[in-house]
Amino acid sequence: TPFLSWFRSLDEFPASDRVDFFYSVAGDAPYIDEIRTIAKEHPNVWVHVVNTTTDGRLTAQRALTMPRTADEAPDRGAQHDADSVSVFMCGPEQMVQSLHAGFREAGVPSSAIHREHFDWR
């Protein structure tokens, strides 16, 4: 995944603001153990795995209002103001288009939505 390189570079380039990383996958999430291990060393980075086979699809609204998970501290929920977030995403075209539309509808400025063009060919 393009984001795996970012995780691996966090020691050299730590996140200065809160990052909520949403990993949407059908079934087991490749590299999730490595991602979670790295994230534990970086208090600004939160990992949310959405298994679409059991949890349904990730939506922009869900990402913006994701409730705390069992391993999150009570003061670290993911409630975001749509006009103050930046979104970086990659994935299948239909998913990315749907998320982009949902974030725009929720009030995220278009200039704050970025896409990594990493598609299977």
Short mmCIF file of N, CA, C and O in Angstrom, two decimals:
data_model
loop_
_atom_site.label_atom_id
_atom_site.label_comp_id
_atom_site.label_asym_id
_atom_site.label_seq_id
_atom_site.Cartn_x
_atom_site.Cartn_y
_atom_site.Cartn_z
N THR A 1 0.85 -1.18 0.00
CA THR A 1 0.00 0.00 0.00
C THR A 1 0.88 1.23 0.00
O THR A 1 1.95 1.23 0.60
N PRO A 2 0.45 2.30 -0.63
CA PRO A 2 1.25 3.52 -0.62
C PRO A 2 1.43 4.08 0.80
O PRO A 2 2.44 4.71 1.10
N PHE A 3 0.48 3.83 1.66
CA PHE A 3 0.56 4.38 3.01
C PHE A 3 1.54 3.62 3.90
O PHE A 3 1.99 4.14 4.91
N LEU A 4 1.89 2.41 3.53
CA LEU A 4 2.85 1.65 4.32
C LEU A 4 4.20 2.36 4.35
O LEU A 4 4.85 2.41 5.40
N SER A 5 4.61 2.94 3.25
CA SER A 5 5.86 3.71 3.22
C SER A 5 5.79 4.89 4.18
O SER A 5 6.77 5.22 4.85
N TRP A 6 4.65 5.54 4.24
CA TRP A 6 4.48 6.65 5.18
C TRP A 6 4.63 6.17 6.61
O TRP A 6 5.33 6.79 7.41
N PHE A 7 4.00 5.06 6.96
CA PHE A 7 4.13 4.50 8.30
C PHE A 7 5.59 4.20 8.62
O PHE A 7 6.08 4.52 9.70
N ARG A 8 6.29 3.61 7.67
CA ARG A 8 7.68 3.24 7.90
C ARG A 8 8.60 4.45 8.04
O ARG A 8 9.69 4.32 8.57
N SER A 9 8.16 5.59 7.60
CA SER A 9 8.99 6.80 7.71
C SER A 9 8.62 7.68 8.91
O SER A 9 9.19 8.75 9.09
N LEU A 10 7.68 7.25 9.74
CA LEU A 10 7.22 8.08 10.86
C LEU A 10 8.31 8.40 11.87
O LEU A 10 8.26 9.46 12.50
N ASP A 11 9.28 7.53 12.08
CA ASP A 11 10.35 7.85 13.02
C ASP A 11 11.15 9.05 12.53
O ASP A 11 11.53 9.91 13.31
N GLU A 12 11.36 9.11 11.24
CA GLU A 12 12.12 10.23 10.66
C GLU A 12 11.26 11.47 10.46
O GLU A 12 11.72 12.59 10.62
N PHE A 13 10.00 11.26 10.12
CA PHE A 13 9.07 12.36 9.85
C PHE A 13 7.78 12.14 10.64
O PHE A 13 6.76 11.73 10.09
N PRO A 14 7.79 12.41 11.96
CA PRO A 14 6.61 12.14 12.78
C PRO A 14 5.42 13.04 12.43
O PRO A 14 5.60 14.16 11.94
N ALA A 15 4.24 12.53 12.68
CA ALA A 15 3.01 13.29 12.43
C ALA A 15 2.92 14.41 13.47
O ALA A 15 2.99 14.15 14.67
N SER A 16 2.74 15.63 13.01
CA SER A 16 2.64 16.75 13.94
C SER A 16 1.22 16.97 14.42
O SER A 16 1.00 17.56 15.47
N ASP A 17 0.25 16.52 13.66
CA ASP A 17 -1.16 16.61 14.03
C ASP A 17 -1.74 15.21 14.12
O ASP A 17 -1.12 14.24 13.70
N ARG A 18 -2.95 15.13 14.62
CA ARG A 18 -3.62 13.84 14.72
C ARG A 18 -3.87 13.28 13.32
O ARG A 18 -4.30 13.99 12.41
N VAL A 19 -3.62 11.99 13.16
CA VAL A 19 -3.88 11.28 11.92
C VAL A 19 -4.77 10.09 12.26
O VAL A 19 -4.41 9.26 13.09
N ASP A 20 -5.93 10.02 11.62
CA ASP A 20 -6.79 8.85 11.73
C ASP A 20 -6.64 8.10 10.42
O ASP A 20 -7.04 8.59 9.36
N PHE A 21 -6.04 6.92 10.50
CA PHE A 21 -5.79 6.09 9.33
C PHE A 21 -6.88 5.04 9.24
O PHE A 21 -7.02 4.21 10.14
N PHE A 22 -7.66 5.09 8.18
CA PHE A 22 -8.74 4.13 7.96
C PHE A 22 -8.29 3.13 6.91
O PHE A 22 -7.94 3.50 5.80
N TYR A 23 -8.29 1.88 7.29
CA TYR A 23 -7.86 0.79 6.41
C TYR A 23 -9.11 -0.03 6.12
O TYR A 23 -9.59 -0.78 6.96
N SER A 24 -9.65 0.13 4.92
CA SER A 24 -10.85 -0.57 4.51
C SER A 24 -10.45 -1.77 3.66
O SER A 24 -9.79 -1.63 2.63
N VAL A 25 -10.86 -2.96 4.12
CA VAL A 25 -10.43 -4.19 3.46
C VAL A 25 -11.48 -5.27 3.67
O VAL A 25 -12.17 -5.29 4.68
N ALA A 26 -11.62 -6.14 2.68
CA ALA A 26 -12.52 -7.29 2.81
C ALA A 26 -11.71 -8.46 3.36
O ALA A 26 -10.87 -9.01 2.67
N GLY A 27 -11.94 -8.80 4.61
CA GLY A 27 -11.20 -9.91 5.22
C GLY A 27 -9.99 -9.42 6.01
O GLY A 27 -10.01 -8.35 6.59
N ASP A 28 -8.95 -10.25 5.98
CA ASP A 28 -7.73 -9.91 6.73
C ASP A 28 -7.01 -8.73 6.08
O ASP A 28 -6.95 -8.63 4.85
N ALA A 29 -6.45 -7.86 6.91
CA ALA A 29 -5.77 -6.66 6.44
C ALA A 29 -4.26 -6.92 6.34
O ALA A 29 -3.60 -7.05 7.37
N PRO A 30 -3.73 -7.02 5.14
CA PRO A 30 -2.28 -7.21 5.00
C PRO A 30 -1.51 -6.09 5.69
O PRO A 30 -1.93 -4.93 5.67
N TYR A 31 -0.42 -6.44 6.32
CA TYR A 31 0.49 -5.50 6.99
C TYR A 31 -0.09 -4.85 8.25
O TYR A 31 0.52 -3.96 8.81
N ILE A 32 -1.26 -5.27 8.69
CA ILE A 32 -1.89 -4.58 9.83
C ILE A 32 -1.07 -4.71 11.11
O ILE A 32 -1.02 -3.77 11.91
N ASP A 33 -0.42 -5.84 11.32
CA ASP A 33 0.39 -5.98 12.53
C ASP A 33 1.54 -4.96 12.53
O ASP A 33 1.80 -4.31 13.54
N GLU A 34 2.20 -4.82 11.39
CA GLU A 34 3.28 -3.83 11.28
C GLU A 34 2.74 -2.42 11.46
O GLU A 34 3.33 -1.60 12.18
N ILE A 35 1.63 -2.12 10.84
CA ILE A 35 1.03 -0.78 10.94
C ILE A 35 0.67 -0.46 12.38
O ILE A 35 0.98 0.62 12.89
N ARG A 36 0.03 -1.39 13.07
CA ARG A 36 -0.35 -1.16 14.47
C ARG A 36 0.87 -1.02 15.37
O ARG A 36 0.88 -0.20 16.29
N THR A 37 1.90 -1.81 15.13
CA THR A 37 3.13 -1.72 15.92
C THR A 37 3.76 -0.34 15.77
O THR A 37 4.16 0.29 16.75
N ILE A 38 3.84 0.15 14.55
CA ILE A 38 4.40 1.48 14.30
C ILE A 38 3.52 2.54 14.94
O ILE A 38 4.02 3.46 15.60
N ALA A 39 2.21 2.43 14.78
CA ALA A 39 1.29 3.44 15.32
C ALA A 39 1.38 3.54 16.84
O ALA A 39 1.24 4.63 17.40
N LYS A 40 1.64 2.43 17.52
CA LYS A 40 1.75 2.46 18.98
C LYS A 40 2.89 3.36 19.45
O LYS A 40 2.86 3.87 20.57
N GLU A 41 3.88 3.57 18.61
CA GLU A 41 5.02 4.42 18.95
C GLU A 41 4.78 5.89 18.60
O GLU A 41 5.64 6.73 18.87
N HIS A 42 3.64 6.17 18.01
CA HIS A 42 3.34 7.53 17.55
C HIS A 42 1.95 7.93 18.06
O HIS A 42 0.94 7.58 17.47
N PRO A 43 1.90 8.67 19.16
CA PRO A 43 0.62 8.96 19.82
C PRO A 43 -0.36 9.78 18.99
O PRO A 43 -1.55 9.77 19.29
N ASN A 44 0.09 10.42 17.93
CA ASN A 44 -0.83 11.18 17.08
C ASN A 44 -1.47 10.35 15.98
O ASN A 44 -2.30 10.84 15.23
N VAL A 45 -1.07 9.08 15.87
CA VAL A 45 -1.56 8.23 14.78
C VAL A 45 -2.51 7.18 15.33
O VAL A 45 -2.17 6.42 16.24
N TRP A 46 -3.71 7.15 14.77
CA TRP A 46 -4.77 6.22 15.17
C TRP A 46 -5.13 5.35 13.99
O TRP A 46 -5.36 5.84 12.89
N VAL A 47 -5.21 4.05 14.20
CA VAL A 47 -5.51 3.09 13.14
C VAL A 47 -6.93 2.56 13.35
O VAL A 47 -7.27 2.08 14.43
N HIS A 48 -7.72 2.64 12.30
CA HIS A 48 -9.09 2.11 12.31
C HIS A 48 -9.21 1.13 11.15
O HIS A 48 -9.08 1.53 9.99
N VAL A 49 -9.44 -0.14 11.44
CA VAL A 49 -9.61 -1.14 10.39
C VAL A 49 -11.11 -1.35 10.18
O VAL A 49 -11.85 -1.60 11.13
N VAL A 50 -11.53 -1.24 8.93
CA VAL A 50 -12.92 -1.48 8.56
C VAL A 50 -12.94 -2.72 7.67
O VAL A 50 -12.52 -2.67 6.52
N ASN A 51 -13.39 -3.83 8.25
CA ASN A 51 -13.50 -5.07 7.49
C ASN A 51 -14.88 -5.06 6.83
O ASN A 51 -15.90 -5.24 7.48
N THR A 52 -14.89 -4.84 5.54
CA THR A 52 -16.16 -4.66 4.84
C THR A 52 -17.03 -5.92 4.84
O THR A 52 -18.24 -5.81 4.64
N THR A 53 -16.45 -7.07 5.09
CA THR A 53 -17.27 -8.29 5.12
C THR A 53 -18.09 -8.37 6.41
O THR A 53 -19.11 -9.04 6.44
N THR A 54 -17.65 -7.70 7.47
CA THR A 54 -18.39 -7.73 8.73
C THR A 54 -18.88 -6.35 9.18
O THR A 54 -19.86 -6.26 9.91
N ASP A 55 -18.19 -5.30 8.76
CA ASP A 55 -18.50 -3.95 9.23
C ASP A 55 -19.24 -3.09 8.22
O ASP A 55 -19.62 -1.97 8.53
N GLY A 56 -19.39 -3.57 7.00
CA GLY A 56 -19.97 -2.73 5.96
C GLY A 56 -18.91 -1.81 5.37
O GLY A 56 -17.75 -1.82 5.78
N ARG A 57 -19.31 -1.02 4.43
CA ARG A 57 -18.38 -0.14 3.72
C ARG A 57 -18.03 1.10 4.53
O ARG A 57 -18.86 1.62 5.28
N LEU A 58 -16.81 1.57 4.32
CA LEU A 58 -16.39 2.84 4.90
C LEU A 58 -17.03 3.97 4.11
O LEU A 58 -17.03 3.95 2.88
N THR A 59 -17.61 4.91 4.81
CA THR A 59 -18.18 6.10 4.18
C THR A 59 -17.51 7.33 4.77
O THR A 59 -16.90 7.26 5.85
N ALA A 60 -17.63 8.45 4.10
CA ALA A 60 -17.06 9.69 4.61
C ALA A 60 -17.70 10.04 5.96
O ALA A 60 -16.99 10.41 6.91
N GLN A 61 -19.00 9.92 6.06
CA GLN A 61 -19.68 10.24 7.32
C GLN A 61 -19.18 9.34 8.45
O GLN A 61 -18.96 9.80 9.56
N ARG A 62 -18.99 8.10 8.15
CA ARG A 62 -18.49 7.17 9.16
C ARG A 62 -17.07 7.55 9.59
O ARG A 62 -16.74 7.50 10.77
N ALA A 63 -16.23 7.92 8.63
CA ALA A 63 -14.87 8.34 8.96
C ALA A 63 -14.86 9.60 9.81
O ALA A 63 -14.06 9.73 10.73
N LEU A 64 -15.76 10.51 9.53
CA LEU A 64 -15.81 11.77 10.28
C LEU A 64 -16.39 11.61 11.68
O LEU A 64 -16.17 12.44 12.54
N THR A 65 -17.15 10.54 11.90
CA THR A 65 -17.82 10.35 13.19
C THR A 65 -17.50 9.02 13.84
O THR A 65 -18.24 8.57 14.72
N MET A 66 -16.43 8.37 13.43
CA MET A 66 -16.07 7.05 13.95
C MET A 66 -16.04 7.07 15.47
O MET A 66 -15.34 7.88 16.07
N PRO A 67 -16.82 6.20 16.11
CA PRO A 67 -16.79 6.16 17.58
C PRO A 67 -15.47 5.57 18.07
O PRO A 67 -14.75 4.92 17.32
N ARG A 68 -15.19 5.80 19.34
CA ARG A 68 -13.98 5.26 19.93
C ARG A 68 -14.03 3.73 19.89
O ARG A 68 -15.08 3.13 20.04
N THR A 69 -12.87 3.14 19.70
CA THR A 69 -12.79 1.68 19.75
C THR A 69 -12.37 1.28 21.14
O THR A 69 -11.96 2.12 21.94
N ALA A 70 -12.43 0.01 21.45
CA ALA A 70 -12.14 -0.48 22.80
C ALA A 70 -10.72 -0.15 23.25
O ALA A 70 -10.48 0.04 24.44
N ASP A 71 -9.78 -0.05 22.30
CA ASP A 71 -8.40 0.21 22.70
C ASP A 71 -8.05 1.70 22.73
O ASP A 71 -6.92 2.06 23.01
N GLU A 72 -9.01 2.57 22.46
CA GLU A 72 -8.76 4.00 22.52
C GLU A 72 -9.10 4.55 23.89
O GLU A 72 -10.07 4.12 24.52
N ALA A 73 -8.31 5.52 24.32
CA ALA A 73 -8.59 6.20 25.58
C ALA A 73 -9.87 7.03 25.42
O ALA A 73 -10.18 7.49 24.32
N PRO A 74 -10.62 7.25 26.51
CA PRO A 74 -11.90 7.98 26.41
C PRO A 74 -11.78 9.37 25.80
O PRO A 74 -12.72 9.84 25.19
N ASP A 75 -10.65 10.03 25.94
CA ASP A 75 -10.53 11.40 25.41
C ASP A 75 -9.99 11.42 23.99
O ASP A 75 -9.66 12.47 23.47
N ARG A 76 -9.91 10.26 23.32
CA ARG A 76 -9.30 10.23 22.00
C ARG A 76 -10.27 9.75 20.93
O ARG A 76 -9.89 9.00 20.04
N GLY A 77 -11.49 10.19 20.96
CA GLY A 77 -12.47 9.83 19.94
C GLY A 77 -12.18 10.55 18.64
O GLY A 77 -11.40 11.47 18.58
N ALA A 78 -12.82 10.14 17.57
CA ALA A 78 -12.53 10.67 16.25
C ALA A 78 -13.65 11.58 15.75
O ALA A 78 -14.19 11.37 14.69
N GLN A 79 -14.02 12.56 16.52
CA GLN A 79 -15.02 13.52 16.08
C GLN A 79 -14.29 14.67 15.39
O GLN A 79 -13.44 15.31 15.97
N HIS A 80 -14.61 14.93 14.13
CA HIS A 80 -13.88 15.91 13.34
C HIS A 80 -14.82 16.96 12.77
O HIS A 80 -15.93 16.66 12.37
N ASP A 81 -14.33 18.19 12.70
CA ASP A 81 -15.03 19.23 11.97
C ASP A 81 -14.64 19.09 10.51
O ASP A 81 -13.46 19.13 10.17
N ALA A 82 -15.62 18.94 9.64
CA ALA A 82 -15.35 18.67 8.23
C ALA A 82 -14.50 19.75 7.58
O ALA A 82 -13.72 19.46 6.68
N ASP A 83 -14.62 20.98 8.04
CA ASP A 83 -13.86 22.05 7.40
C ASP A 83 -12.43 22.17 7.92
O ASP A 83 -11.67 23.03 7.48
N SER A 84 -12.03 21.29 8.83
CA SER A 84 -10.67 21.37 9.38
C SER A 84 -9.86 20.10 9.17
O SER A 84 -8.81 19.94 9.77
N VAL A 85 -10.33 19.20 8.30
CA VAL A 85 -9.59 17.97 8.05
C VAL A 85 -8.96 17.99 6.66
O VAL A 85 -9.40 18.72 5.77
N SER A 86 -7.93 17.20 6.52
CA SER A 86 -7.35 16.90 5.21
C SER A 86 -7.54 15.41 4.99
O SER A 86 -7.37 14.62 5.92
N VAL A 87 -7.88 15.04 3.78
CA VAL A 87 -8.15 13.65 3.45
C VAL A 87 -7.17 13.19 2.38
O VAL A 87 -7.00 13.87 1.36
N PHE A 88 -6.52 12.06 2.63
CA PHE A 88 -5.63 11.43 1.66
C PHE A 88 -6.14 10.01 1.48
O PHE A 88 -6.33 9.31 2.47
N MET A 89 -6.38 9.60 0.24
CA MET A 89 -6.96 8.28 0.05
C MET A 89 -6.44 7.63 -1.23
O MET A 89 -5.95 8.31 -2.14
N CYS A 90 -6.55 6.32 -1.23
CA CYS A 90 -6.28 5.55 -2.44
C CYS A 90 -7.16 4.32 -2.39
O CYS A 90 -7.68 3.96 -1.34
N GLY A 91 -7.34 3.69 -3.53
CA GLY A 91 -8.15 2.49 -3.57
C GLY A 91 -8.88 2.39 -4.89
O GLY A 91 -8.62 3.17 -5.82
N PRO A 92 -9.82 1.46 -4.96
CA PRO A 92 -10.59 1.28 -6.19
C PRO A 92 -11.34 2.55 -6.56
O PRO A 92 -11.82 3.29 -5.69
N GLU A 93 -11.45 2.79 -7.85
CA GLU A 93 -12.04 4.03 -8.37
C GLU A 93 -13.43 4.31 -7.78
O GLU A 93 -13.72 5.42 -7.35
N GLN A 94 -14.30 3.32 -7.75
CA GLN A 94 -15.66 3.53 -7.25
C GLN A 94 -15.65 3.95 -5.78
O GLN A 94 -16.39 4.84 -5.37
N MET A 95 -14.80 3.31 -4.98
CA MET A 95 -14.71 3.66 -3.57
C MET A 95 -14.19 5.09 -3.39
O MET A 95 -14.75 5.88 -2.63
N VAL A 96 -13.14 5.43 -4.11
CA VAL A 96 -12.55 6.76 -3.99
C VAL A 96 -13.54 7.84 -4.42
O VAL A 96 -13.68 8.87 -3.76
N GLN A 97 -14.25 7.60 -5.52
CA GLN A 97 -15.25 8.56 -5.98
C GLN A 97 -16.37 8.73 -4.95
O GLN A 97 -16.81 9.86 -4.68
N SER A 98 -16.82 7.63 -4.38
CA SER A 98 -17.88 7.68 -3.38
C SER A 98 -17.42 8.44 -2.13
O SER A 98 -18.15 9.28 -1.60
N LEU A 99 -16.21 8.13 -1.67
CA LEU A 99 -15.69 8.83 -0.50
C LEU A 99 -15.50 10.32 -0.78
O LEU A 99 -15.85 11.16 0.04
N HIS A 100 -14.97 10.65 -1.96
CA HIS A 100 -14.77 12.05 -2.33
C HIS A 100 -16.10 12.81 -2.29
O HIS A 100 -16.21 13.88 -1.68
N ALA A 101 -17.11 12.23 -2.90
CA ALA A 101 -18.44 12.86 -2.91
C ALA A 101 -18.98 13.01 -1.48
O ALA A 101 -19.55 14.05 -1.12
N GLY A 102 -18.80 11.99 -0.66
CA GLY A 102 -19.28 12.04 0.71
C GLY A 102 -18.56 13.09 1.54
O GLY A 102 -19.19 13.81 2.34
N PHE A 103 -17.25 13.21 1.37
CA PHE A 103 -16.51 14.24 2.11
C PHE A 103 -16.93 15.64 1.65
O PHE A 103 -17.08 16.54 2.47
N ARG A 104 -17.13 15.82 0.36
CA ARG A 104 -17.60 17.13 -0.14
C ARG A 104 -18.97 17.45 0.43
O ARG A 104 -19.22 18.56 0.87
N GLU A 105 -19.86 16.47 0.43
CA GLU A 105 -21.21 16.67 0.95
C GLU A 105 -21.17 17.03 2.44
O GLU A 105 -21.99 17.80 2.92
N ALA A 106 -20.20 16.48 3.16
CA ALA A 106 -20.07 16.74 4.60
C ALA A 106 -19.42 18.09 4.88
O ALA A 106 -19.34 18.50 6.03
N GLY A 107 -18.91 18.75 3.84
CA GLY A 107 -18.33 20.07 4.03
C GLY A 107 -16.82 20.14 3.96
O GLY A 107 -16.23 21.19 4.21
N VAL A 108 -16.16 19.03 3.63
CA VAL A 108 -14.71 19.07 3.48
C VAL A 108 -14.40 19.79 2.17
O VAL A 108 -14.92 19.42 1.12
N PRO A 109 -13.56 20.84 2.24
CA PRO A 109 -13.24 21.57 1.01
C PRO A 109 -12.53 20.67 -0.01
O PRO A 109 -11.73 19.81 0.36
N SER A 110 -12.83 20.86 -1.27
CA SER A 110 -12.21 20.07 -2.33
C SER A 110 -10.69 20.16 -2.27
O SER A 110 -9.99 19.18 -2.53
N SER A 111 -10.18 21.31 -1.90
CA SER A 111 -8.72 21.50 -1.82
C SER A 111 -8.08 20.68 -0.70
O SER A 111 -6.86 20.54 -0.65
N ALA A 112 -8.89 20.14 0.19
CA ALA A 112 -8.39 19.34 1.31
C ALA A 112 -8.52 17.84 1.06
O ALA A 112 -8.22 17.04 1.93
N ILE A 113 -8.97 17.47 -0.13
CA ILE A 113 -9.14 16.05 -0.47
C ILE A 113 -8.11 15.69 -1.52
O ILE A 113 -8.05 16.30 -2.60
N HIS A 114 -7.28 14.71 -1.19
CA HIS A 114 -6.17 14.32 -2.06
C HIS A 114 -6.26 12.83 -2.35
O HIS A 114 -6.65 12.05 -1.50
N ARG A 115 -5.84 12.47 -3.54
CA ARG A 115 -5.91 11.08 -3.95
C ARG A 115 -4.56 10.58 -4.41
O ARG A 115 -3.87 11.24 -5.18
N GLU A 116 -4.20 9.42 -3.93
CA GLU A 116 -3.02 8.71 -4.42
C GLU A 116 -3.51 7.78 -5.52
O GLU A 116 -4.39 6.95 -5.29
N HIS A 117 -2.99 7.94 -6.72
CA HIS A 117 -3.41 7.10 -7.84
C HIS A 117 -2.60 5.82 -7.82
O HIS A 117 -1.56 5.71 -8.45
N PHE A 118 -3.08 4.87 -7.05
CA PHE A 118 -2.44 3.57 -6.89
C PHE A 118 -3.50 2.53 -7.18
O PHE A 118 -4.30 2.20 -6.32
N ASP A 119 -3.58 2.11 -8.39
CA ASP A 119 -4.62 1.16 -8.79
C ASP A 119 -3.99 -0.10 -9.35
O ASP A 119 -2.94 -0.05 -9.99
N TRP A 120 -4.66 -1.22 -9.14
CA TRP A 120 -4.24 -2.46 -9.78
C TRP A 120 -4.52 -2.35 -11.26
O TRP A 120 -5.54 -1.83 -11.67
N ARG A 121 -3.63 -2.82 -12.04
CA ARG A 121 -3.81 -2.73 -13.50
C ARG A 121 -4.03 -4.09 -14.09
O ARG A 121 -3.63 -5.06 -13.63
#
